[in-house]
Coordinates of C-alpha atoms and ligand atoms in Angstrom, one line a residue:
M1 CA 124.2 59.3 78.4
A2 CA 120.9 57.0 78.8
V3 CA 118.6 55.5 77.1
I4 CA 115.3 56.9 76.9
T5 CA 111.9 55.4 76.5
V6 CA 109.5 57.4 74.2
Q7 CA 105.5 55.9 74.7
T8 CA 104.0 55.7 70.9
Q9 CA 101.3 54.7 69.7
P10 CA 101.0 51.9 67.2
Y11 CA 100.5 51.9 63.1
L12 CA 98.3 49.3 61.2
D13 CA 100.1 49.4 58.4
Q14 CA 103.5 47.8 58.9
K15 CA 103.4 45.0 57.3
P16 CA 106.2 44.0 55.8
G17 CA 105.9 43.2 52.0
T18 CA 108.1 41.2 49.4
S19 CA 111.5 42.4 50.6
G20 CA 110.2 44.8 53.7
L21 CA 108.4 47.6 54.7
R22 CA 107.9 50.2 51.4
K23 CA 106.4 53.3 51.9
K24 CA 106.9 56.9 50.3
V25 CA 109.2 58.9 52.6
P26 CA 106.3 61.4 53.8
H27 CA 104.4 58.1 55.3
F28 CA 107.9 57.9 56.9
Q29 CA 108.0 60.7 58.4
Q30 CA 105.1 60.8 59.8
A31 CA 106.1 60.4 64.2
N32 CA 108.0 57.7 65.5
Y33 CA 106.6 55.7 62.0
A34 CA 109.9 54.3 61.7
E35 CA 110.9 54.3 65.1
N36 CA 107.9 51.5 65.6
F37 CA 109.0 49.8 63.1
I38 CA 113.1 49.7 64.8
Q39 CA 112.2 49.0 67.8
A40 CA 109.7 46.0 66.0
I41 CA 112.6 44.5 64.8
F42 CA 114.0 44.4 67.8
D43 CA 110.9 43.5 69.8
A44 CA 110.2 40.5 67.5
Q45 CA 114.5 38.9 68.5
S46 CA 115.7 38.1 71.2
G47 CA 119.2 36.9 72.6
F48 CA 120.9 39.7 70.6
E49 CA 122.2 41.9 73.7
G50 CA 126.0 42.5 73.1
K51 CA 125.8 41.2 69.7
T52 CA 126.6 42.8 66.6
L53 CA 123.8 44.3 63.7
V54 CA 124.9 45.8 60.3
V55 CA 123.6 48.4 59.1
G56 CA 123.5 50.5 56.1
G57 CA 121.1 51.4 53.6
D58 CA 121.2 52.4 49.8
G59 CA 121.5 56.1 50.0
R60 CA 118.3 57.2 48.8
Y61 CA 116.7 60.0 50.4
H62 CA 116.0 59.9 54.2
N63 CA 118.7 57.3 54.5
R64 CA 121.3 59.4 56.9
H65 CA 118.3 60.1 59.4
V66 CA 117.1 56.8 59.0
I67 CA 120.5 55.5 59.8
G68 CA 121.2 57.7 63.1
L69 CA 117.8 55.9 64.2
C70 CA 119.0 52.7 63.5
I71 CA 122.6 53.5 65.8
R72 CA 120.4 54.7 68.1
M73 CA 117.7 52.7 69.0
A74 CA 120.6 49.6 68.3
A75 CA 122.3 51.0 71.7
A76 CA 119.4 51.7 73.5
N77 CA 118.1 48.5 73.0
G78 CA 121.5 46.3 74.5
V79 CA 123.2 45.3 71.4
G80 CA 126.7 45.4 71.7
R81 CA 128.7 46.8 68.0
V82 CA 127.3 48.5 64.8
I83 CA 128.9 47.6 61.2
V84 CA 127.9 50.6 59.3
G85 CA 129.0 51.5 55.7
K86 CA 131.2 54.7 55.3
G87 CA 128.1 57.7 54.8
G88 CA 125.4 54.8 55.4
I89 CA 126.0 53.4 52.2
L90 CA 126.2 49.7 51.5
S91 CA 124.8 47.8 48.2
T92 CA 122.5 44.8 49.7
P93 CA 124.8 42.2 48.4
A94 CA 127.8 43.8 50.3
A95 CA 125.8 44.2 53.4
S96 CA 124.3 40.2 53.5
N97 CA 128.0 40.3 52.9
L98 CA 129.1 42.1 56.1
I99 CA 126.8 39.9 58.4
R100 CA 128.4 37.0 57.9
K101 CA 131.6 38.0 57.8
S102 CA 131.1 39.6 60.7
G103 CA 129.0 37.3 62.8
A104 CA 126.3 39.6 62.9
F105 CA 122.9 38.5 64.3
G106 CA 121.5 40.4 61.4
G107 CA 121.5 43.6 59.6
I108 CA 119.4 46.4 58.8
I109 CA 119.3 47.6 55.4
L110 CA 117.5 50.7 54.2
S111 CA 116.3 50.6 50.7
A112 CA 113.1 50.7 48.7
S113 CA 115.2 48.4 46.0
H114 CA 114.5 49.9 41.8
N115 CA 111.9 52.5 43.2
P116 CA 112.6 56.2 43.1
G117 CA 114.2 58.1 45.1
G118 CA 113.9 61.6 47.1
P119 CA 111.4 63.4 49.8
T120 CA 107.8 62.6 47.5
E121 CA 109.2 58.9 46.5
D122 CA 110.2 55.2 48.2
F123 CA 111.8 54.7 51.2
G124 CA 112.0 51.0 52.7
I125 CA 113.3 49.0 55.8
K126 CA 114.5 45.5 55.5
F127 CA 115.8 43.0 58.4
N128 CA 118.0 40.3 57.4
I129 CA 118.5 37.6 60.0
A130 CA 122.0 36.3 61.1
N131 CA 122.5 34.1 57.3
G132 CA 122.8 37.6 55.6
G133 CA 119.3 36.7 54.1
P134 CA 116.5 38.2 54.7
A135 CA 114.0 37.8 57.3
P136 CA 112.3 33.8 56.6
E137 CA 108.1 34.6 56.8
K138 CA 108.1 34.0 60.4
V139 CA 110.2 36.8 61.7
T140 CA 108.6 39.4 59.8
E141 CA 105.3 38.3 60.4
A142 CA 106.2 38.3 64.5
M143 CA 107.8 41.8 63.1
Y144 CA 104.3 43.0 62.3
G145 CA 103.0 42.1 65.3
K146 CA 105.1 43.7 67.1
T147 CA 104.3 47.0 65.6
R148 CA 100.5 46.4 66.1
T149 CA 100.5 46.6 69.8
I150 CA 103.9 48.6 70.8
A151 CA 103.1 51.4 72.9
R152 CA 107.3 52.4 73.2
Y153 CA 110.2 52.7 72.0
L154 CA 114.0 53.0 73.0
I155 CA 116.5 55.2 72.0
E156 CA 120.1 55.9 73.1
D157 CA 120.3 60.3 74.4
A158 CA 123.4 60.4 72.7
A159 CA 123.9 61.6 69.0
A160 CA 124.8 59.3 66.2
P161 CA 128.8 59.4 65.4
D162 CA 130.1 61.1 61.9
L163 CA 129.1 58.5 59.6
D164 CA 131.5 60.0 57.2
V165 CA 134.5 59.1 59.0
I166 CA 135.6 55.4 58.8
G167 CA 136.9 53.8 62.5
K168 CA 136.3 53.1 65.5
A169 CA 133.4 54.9 67.5
Q170 CA 130.7 55.0 69.7
C171 CA 127.0 55.9 70.9
G172 CA 126.3 55.2 74.4
A173 CA 127.7 51.7 76.0
M174 CA 127.6 50.4 72.2
A175 CA 130.8 50.5 69.7
V176 CA 129.5 51.5 66.0
D177 CA 132.8 50.2 63.7
I178 CA 132.7 52.6 60.2
V179 CA 133.9 50.7 56.9
D180 CA 134.0 51.0 53.7
P181 CA 131.3 49.9 52.0
V182 CA 133.6 48.2 49.1
L183 CA 136.3 47.1 50.2
L184 CA 135.7 43.2 52.0
Y185 CA 132.6 42.6 48.9
A186 CA 134.9 43.3 45.8
D187 CA 137.6 41.1 48.0
L188 CA 135.0 38.0 47.5
M189 CA 134.5 38.9 44.2
E190 CA 138.0 38.0 43.6
E191 CA 137.6 35.2 45.7
L192 CA 135.0 33.8 43.2
F193 CA 136.2 34.8 39.4
D194 CA 139.4 34.4 37.7
F195 CA 140.2 38.5 37.4
P196 CA 143.7 38.0 35.6
A197 CA 141.5 36.2 33.1
I198 CA 138.9 39.1 32.9
R199 CA 142.3 41.9 33.1
A200 CA 143.1 39.8 30.3
L201 CA 139.6 40.1 27.6
F202 CA 140.0 43.7 28.6
A203 CA 143.4 44.6 27.4
S204 CA 143.1 42.3 24.3
G205 CA 140.3 45.4 23.3
F206 CA 136.2 43.9 25.1
R207 CA 134.7 47.5 25.3
M208 CA 131.6 47.0 28.2
R209 CA 129.0 49.8 29.6
F210 CA 128.1 49.6 32.9
D211 CA 125.3 51.8 33.7
A212 CA 125.4 52.3 37.5
M213 CA 122.1 54.2 37.6
S214 CA 123.1 56.7 39.7
A215 CA 122.6 54.6 42.3
V216 CA 124.6 52.6 45.2
T217 CA 126.8 50.6 42.5
G218 CA 129.0 52.9 41.1
P219 CA 131.8 53.1 44.2
Y220 CA 132.0 49.3 43.8
A221 CA 131.7 49.4 39.8
H222 CA 134.5 51.8 39.1
E223 CA 136.5 49.9 42.0
I224 CA 135.9 46.6 40.6
L225 CA 135.3 47.1 36.5
E226 CA 138.0 49.9 35.6
R227 CA 140.0 49.8 39.2
R228 CA 141.0 45.6 40.0
L229 CA 140.3 45.2 36.2
G230 CA 141.8 47.0 34.2
A231 CA 138.1 48.1 32.1
A232 CA 138.4 51.6 30.5
A233 CA 138.0 54.8 32.7
G234 CA 134.1 55.5 30.9
T235 CA 133.3 52.1 31.4
V236 CA 131.1 53.4 34.2
I237 CA 128.2 55.7 33.3
N238 CA 126.5 57.3 36.2
G239 CA 128.6 56.0 38.6
T240 CA 127.9 58.3 40.8
P241 CA 125.4 57.7 43.8
L242 CA 122.2 60.4 44.2
E243 CA 119.6 60.7 46.5
D244 CA 116.5 60.6 44.2
F245 CA 118.9 58.3 41.5
G246 CA 119.0 62.3 39.4
H247 CA 115.3 61.8 38.6
H248 CA 115.5 58.6 37.6
H249 CA 114.1 55.0 38.6
P250 CA 116.8 53.3 39.2
D251 CA 115.3 49.7 38.4
P252 CA 117.9 47.9 35.3
N253 CA 115.3 47.0 32.6
L254 CA 114.6 48.2 29.5
V255 CA 112.4 50.8 29.9
H256 CA 114.5 52.5 32.3
A257 CA 118.0 51.6 31.4
K258 CA 117.0 52.4 27.9
A259 CA 120.2 54.5 27.0
L260 CA 122.2 51.8 27.4
Y261 CA 119.5 49.3 25.1
D262 CA 120.3 51.6 22.5
E263 CA 124.4 52.2 22.4
M264 CA 123.7 48.0 22.6
M265 CA 122.1 47.7 19.7
G266 CA 123.6 50.8 18.3
A267 CA 126.1 50.5 15.6
N268 CA 129.5 50.9 17.5
A269 CA 128.4 49.5 20.6
P270 CA 130.3 48.0 23.3
D271 CA 130.8 43.8 23.7
F272 CA 129.6 43.7 26.4
G273 CA 126.5 46.3 28.6
A274 CA 125.2 45.9 32.3
A275 CA 123.4 47.4 34.4
S276 CA 122.0 47.4 38.4
D277 CA 119.3 49.1 40.5
G278 CA 119.0 51.2 43.3
D279 CA 120.7 48.7 46.0
G280 CA 122.8 47.1 43.7
D281 CA 121.1 43.6 44.1
R282 CA 119.4 43.4 40.4
N283 CA 121.0 43.1 37.1
L284 CA 120.8 43.4 33.4
I285 CA 122.5 42.1 30.6
I286 CA 122.6 43.0 27.2
G287 CA 125.5 42.0 24.5
K288 CA 126.0 43.3 21.3
G289 CA 123.0 43.2 19.6
I290 CA 121.2 41.1 22.1
F291 CA 119.1 41.5 25.4
I292 CA 119.2 38.0 27.3
T293 CA 116.1 37.8 29.7
P294 CA 116.9 37.7 33.2
S295 CA 115.3 34.1 32.9
D296 CA 117.1 33.0 30.1
S297 CA 120.7 34.5 31.9
L298 CA 120.0 32.5 34.9
A299 CA 120.2 29.2 32.8
M300 CA 123.3 30.2 30.7
L301 CA 125.5 31.7 33.9
A302 CA 124.5 28.0 35.5
A303 CA 125.3 26.5 32.6
N304 CA 128.4 27.5 32.8
A305 CA 129.4 28.8 35.8
H306 CA 132.0 25.6 36.1
L307 CA 134.5 28.5 33.7
A308 CA 134.4 30.5 37.2
P309 CA 136.6 29.8 39.8
G310 CA 134.8 30.0 42.8
Y311 CA 131.9 27.7 41.2
A312 CA 134.6 24.7 39.5
Q313 CA 133.2 22.0 41.7
G314 CA 129.8 22.0 40.0
L315 CA 126.2 23.5 41.1
A316 CA 124.8 21.6 44.1
G317 CA 120.7 22.9 42.3
I318 CA 119.2 25.7 41.2
A319 CA 116.5 27.7 42.2
R320 CA 114.0 29.7 40.8
S321 CA 110.7 31.8 42.0
M322 CA 107.9 30.0 40.0
P323 CA 107.0 33.3 37.1
T324 CA 110.8 32.5 36.4
S325 CA 111.4 30.7 32.5
G326 CA 111.6 27.4 32.7
A327 CA 114.7 27.6 31.1
A328 CA 117.0 26.9 34.2
D329 CA 115.1 23.9 34.4
R330 CA 116.4 22.3 31.1
V331 CA 119.6 23.2 32.3
A332 CA 119.7 21.3 36.4
E333 CA 118.3 18.1 34.2
K334 CA 121.1 18.1 31.8
L335 CA 123.4 18.4 35.1
G336 CA 121.3 15.9 36.9
I337 CA 120.8 18.2 40.0
G338 CA 118.2 19.6 41.5
L339 CA 115.8 22.2 40.3
H340 CA 113.8 24.9 43.4
E341 CA 110.8 25.9 42.6
T342 CA 109.9 28.8 45.3
P343 CA 107.6 31.4 45.4
T344 CA 108.6 35.6 44.4
G345 CA 111.2 36.9 46.6
W346 CA 114.2 35.6 47.8
K347 CA 113.8 34.7 51.2
F348 CA 112.3 32.0 49.7
F349 CA 116.3 31.2 49.0
G350 CA 117.9 30.9 51.9
N351 CA 117.2 28.2 53.2
L352 CA 118.0 26.1 50.3
L353 CA 121.6 27.9 50.2
D354 CA 122.2 26.9 53.8
A355 CA 120.9 23.7 53.0
G356 CA 123.1 23.5 50.4
M357 CA 120.1 22.5 48.3
A358 CA 121.2 25.0 46.0
T359 CA 124.3 26.8 45.1
I360 CA 122.5 29.5 42.0
C361 CA 119.2 31.1 42.4
G362 CA 117.1 33.5 40.4
E363 CA 114.0 35.1 39.3
E364 CA 112.6 36.9 36.3
S365 CA 112.9 40.2 38.2
A366 CA 116.8 40.8 36.9
G367 CA 117.9 39.2 40.1
T368 CA 120.3 36.2 39.7
G369 CA 122.8 35.4 43.4
S370 CA 124.3 32.0 44.5
S371 CA 125.8 30.7 47.8
H372 CA 128.3 33.7 48.4
V373 CA 125.8 35.9 49.7
R374 CA 122.2 35.3 51.0
E375 CA 120.6 38.2 48.0
K376 CA 120.7 38.6 45.1
D377 CA 123.9 40.0 43.4
G378 CA 124.0 42.4 41.0
L379 CA 127.7 43.2 40.3
W380 CA 128.1 39.5 41.3
A381 CA 126.0 38.4 38.1
V382 CA 128.1 40.5 36.1
L383 CA 131.4 39.0 37.0
L384 CA 130.4 35.5 36.3
W385 CA 129.2 36.9 32.7
L386 CA 133.0 38.7 31.9
N387 CA 134.4 35.2 33.8
I388 CA 132.5 33.2 31.1
L389 CA 133.5 35.1 28.4
A390 CA 137.0 35.5 29.5
V391 CA 136.8 31.8 29.0
R392 CA 135.1 31.2 25.9
R393 CA 135.9 34.7 24.2
D394 CA 132.5 34.3 22.5
S395 CA 130.3 37.3 21.6
M396 CA 127.4 37.5 23.8
K397 CA 125.0 36.1 20.3
A398 CA 126.7 33.4 19.9
I399 CA 126.9 32.0 23.2
A400 CA 123.1 32.6 23.9
A401 CA 122.8 30.9 20.3
A402 CA 124.7 27.7 21.0
H403 CA 122.5 27.4 24.7
W404 CA 119.7 27.3 22.6
Q405 CA 120.4 25.1 20.3
T406 CA 121.5 22.7 23.3
Y407 CA 118.0 23.6 25.2
G408 CA 115.5 25.0 23.6
R409 CA 114.2 28.1 23.8
N410 CA 112.0 29.6 26.9
Y411 CA 110.3 32.7 24.9
Y412 CA 109.2 34.8 27.8
A413 CA 107.8 37.9 29.0
R414 CA 105.8 39.9 31.7
H415 CA 103.5 43.1 31.5
D416 CA 103.1 45.1 34.5
Y417 CA 100.3 46.9 34.9
E418 CA 101.2 49.6 37.8
A419 CA 99.5 51.3 40.2
I420 CA 96.2 50.4 39.2
D421 CA 93.1 50.7 41.5
T422 CA 93.7 48.2 44.6
D423 CA 89.9 47.0 44.5
A424 CA 89.9 46.3 40.8
A425 CA 93.5 44.1 41.5
N426 CA 92.1 42.3 44.1
T427 CA 88.8 42.0 42.1
L428 CA 90.9 40.5 39.4
M429 CA 92.3 38.0 41.5
A430 CA 89.5 36.5 43.0
H431 CA 87.3 36.4 39.7
L432 CA 90.5 34.2 38.4
R433 CA 90.7 32.1 41.3
D434 CA 87.1 31.7 41.3
R435 CA 87.3 30.1 37.7
M436 CA 90.2 28.1 37.9
A437 CA 88.8 24.9 38.3
T438 CA 86.5 25.3 35.5
L439 CA 88.7 26.3 33.9
P440 CA 90.9 23.3 32.4
G441 CA 89.7 22.0 29.1
E442 CA 88.6 25.4 27.6
T443 CA 90.1 26.8 24.4
V444 CA 91.5 30.7 24.0
H445 CA 92.8 31.9 21.0
G446 CA 93.5 28.3 20.2
L447 CA 95.7 27.3 23.2
T448 CA 93.7 24.5 25.0
I449 CA 94.4 25.0 29.5
A450 CA 95.2 21.5 30.7
A451 CA 95.9 23.2 34.5
A452 CA 94.6 25.9 36.2
D453 CA 96.3 26.5 40.4
D454 CA 97.6 29.4 42.9
F455 CA 100.5 28.3 43.3
E456 CA 101.6 27.7 47.1
Y457 CA 105.0 26.1 48.2
L458 CA 106.1 24.0 51.0
D459 CA 109.7 24.7 52.0
P460 CA 111.4 21.4 52.2
V461 CA 113.8 22.6 55.2
D462 CA 111.5 24.3 56.9
G463 CA 108.6 22.6 56.4
S464 CA 106.4 26.1 56.2
L465 CA 103.8 26.2 53.7
S466 CA 103.2 29.6 51.6
K467 CA 99.4 29.7 49.7
N468 CA 98.7 32.1 47.2
Q469 CA 101.9 32.7 46.0
G470 CA 100.6 33.1 42.0
V471 CA 97.6 32.1 39.9
R472 CA 99.2 29.6 37.1
I473 CA 97.5 28.9 33.6
L474 CA 99.3 25.7 31.5
F475 CA 98.0 24.9 28.1
A476 CA 98.3 21.7 26.8
G477 CA 102.1 22.2 25.1
G478 CA 103.7 23.6 28.0
S479 CA 103.3 27.2 27.7
R480 CA 101.3 29.4 30.4
A481 CA 101.0 32.6 31.4
V482 CA 100.8 33.4 35.7
F483 CA 99.0 36.4 37.4
R484 CA 100.3 37.6 40.7
L485 CA 99.6 41.0 42.2
S486 CA 103.5 43.1 43.8
G487 CA 104.4 43.3 47.0
T488 CA 106.7 45.7 46.4
G489 CA 104.9 48.9 45.6
T490 CA 104.0 51.9 46.8
S491 CA 101.2 53.3 45.4
G492 CA 97.5 51.3 44.9
A493 CA 98.3 47.7 43.0
T494 CA 101.0 46.5 40.2
L495 CA 99.4 43.5 38.5
R496 CA 102.3 41.4 36.7
V497 CA 101.1 38.8 33.9
Y498 CA 104.3 36.5 33.2
M499 CA 104.0 34.5 29.5
E500 CA 106.2 31.9 28.7
R501 CA 106.0 29.5 25.8
Y502 CA 110.0 26.6 25.3
E503 CA 110.0 26.0 21.4
P504 CA 112.5 23.0 21.5
A505 CA 115.9 23.0 20.0
S506 CA 114.6 21.7 16.7
G507 CA 112.1 24.8 16.3
N508 CA 112.3 27.5 15.6
L509 CA 114.8 29.6 17.8
A510 CA 114.5 33.3 16.1
L511 CA 111.6 34.7 16.7
E512 CA 110.6 37.7 17.9
V513 CA 109.1 37.4 21.7
A514 CA 105.7 39.5 20.9
D515 CA 105.4 37.1 17.6
A516 CA 106.1 33.7 19.7
L517 CA 104.2 34.9 22.5
G518 CA 101.2 36.6 20.8
P519 CA 98.1 33.8 21.9
I520 CA 99.1 33.6 24.8
I521 CA 99.3 37.0 25.9
A522 CA 95.8 37.1 23.7
A523 CA 94.8 34.5 26.2
A524 CA 96.2 35.5 28.9
N525 CA 94.6 39.2 28.7
D526 CA 90.9 37.9 28.0
L527 CA 91.1 34.7 30.8
A528 CA 92.2 37.7 33.5
E529 CA 88.9 40.4 31.4
V530 CA 92.8 42.9 32.4
A531 CA 91.3 45.1 29.7
A532 CA 87.6 46.1 31.5
R533 CA 89.0 45.3 34.5
T534 CA 91.7 47.8 34.8
G535 CA 91.0 50.4 32.8
R536 CA 93.8 49.7 31.3
T537 CA 94.6 48.6 27.1
A538 CA 98.5 48.5 27.3
P539 CA 101.0 47.6 30.4
D540 CA 103.2 49.8 31.8
V541 CA 106.5 48.0 31.6
I542 CA 107.5 45.0 29.5
T543 CA 110.3 43.3 30.5
Ligands
G1P601 C1 109.3 42.5 42.9 C2 110.3 41.5 42.0 C3 110.4 40.3 42.7 C4 111.6 40.4 44.1 C5 110.8 42.5 44.6 C6 112.7 42.4 45.2 O1 108.4 42.1 44.0 O2 109.0 40.7 41.1 O3 110.9 39.5 42.2 O4 112.3 39.1 45.1 O5 110.5 42.3 43.7 O6 113.1 42.6 44.5 P1 107.1 42.2 43.7 O7 106.8 43.6 43.3 O8 106.3 41.5 42.3 O9 106.0 41.1 44.9
ZN602 ZN1 117.1 46.1 44.3

């Protein structure tokens, strides 16, 4: 067995986005495309010889092939040991946990998250560092730099071992540990949450529905919810991971998890409904008759986290991405802890978690997590909710109402315009940036603009500055609209418009969201000239 050096040419489009490199499968299938990017991951690091690397993916189409490449290339590049989930499968939070628990120097995670899978759909490769979290920008920039000049890659002249047999194997001189993807993760959840209390909740007749969306969390949910916690058989639906997610988008929102939503709004709804995405890091939370927005869920989880054993000591701080609503800010204020506002993407939370400045983090895009790993974690959010419900024994509706009566309510919505023309999207953003300086003082749809800026973030831990993270238009009275372009899409551009209005506890807490936000939506559309510039009169997805 030997290391082969293969000559290659750079591809110039391998810049990682919000969460790694994402392209369509046929794009990844171009000669040496995946190999180049994997080699760039190694070329951008040093000192990993002989050390451990975690490799796993969400099981989507093309996963097995690229897992094999990762193993053979790791061996050729001098990695000492690869830990890989059985069948090449690991949820993103489980991969993060494995990296941390095994002392690995990092991990390669193959996923395109909530994007669809299949021969013509999406694929992705992402590198996580030793803390278990997504590589920060300086690392992804270094990887991108390597992809632009790459001339060769290294690969072991040996097949990757059979990934379906748990146990110890070998690839060249490198050890390969094929592990149960669920076990360690389920054990971690059992440390954080009061499993006996949740078991008692289920035993009392509490009913739940968990939609795994034919994606990676099925086996995790079966093991944890049905086996360890005693939820009724059939609680987990779509629990078998499929390479194409059954032709669905594994995106836990009200569009793609509509069947779950309808069931939860129906006459015989279970007490609690939840879903997770392709790679298991997102969560959708729906109570009987009530959808909890991710921003509200973050705030409510933070306010009640002390009810779970893992957080009984209290929280060190809360972090949220800038477009996420300010609901969590009010909880942080009441708890007397720090609130950190970061750019979009989980990679910005890693430093805050490592420095002990935040315990719970969240994004409006159905991502919530904590210091237990360095990724957002769908099932973790579900289990924290279950722990809270097991202690409070209130309905979700009652918990939400009590929360708003204490903190006030942040009405919130995000409008997505998907696959629009890239030039039109860039021009729309440029136009907003051009107008920013003169907007303050203008009145639109009865709302006076107090300030407008392009969000930038100075990382308090490493001092790095991230600019151009989204245009914010702040209205007098605390309402706002935020505009940014997606960094995870694979066709054209996706414009995201985030709108928020704060209603104090003494105000009207029971408005329909669309009504509460009506003038803000109208003002946002007019200011950005959304219809004229995108040719769309309505968003594709409202969350
Ligand atoms: C989206 C979400 C963002 C999340 C990311 C990865 O990124 O908006 O919050 O961290 O997916 O799951 P975007 O497409 O907006 O760049
Ligand atoms: Zn995801």
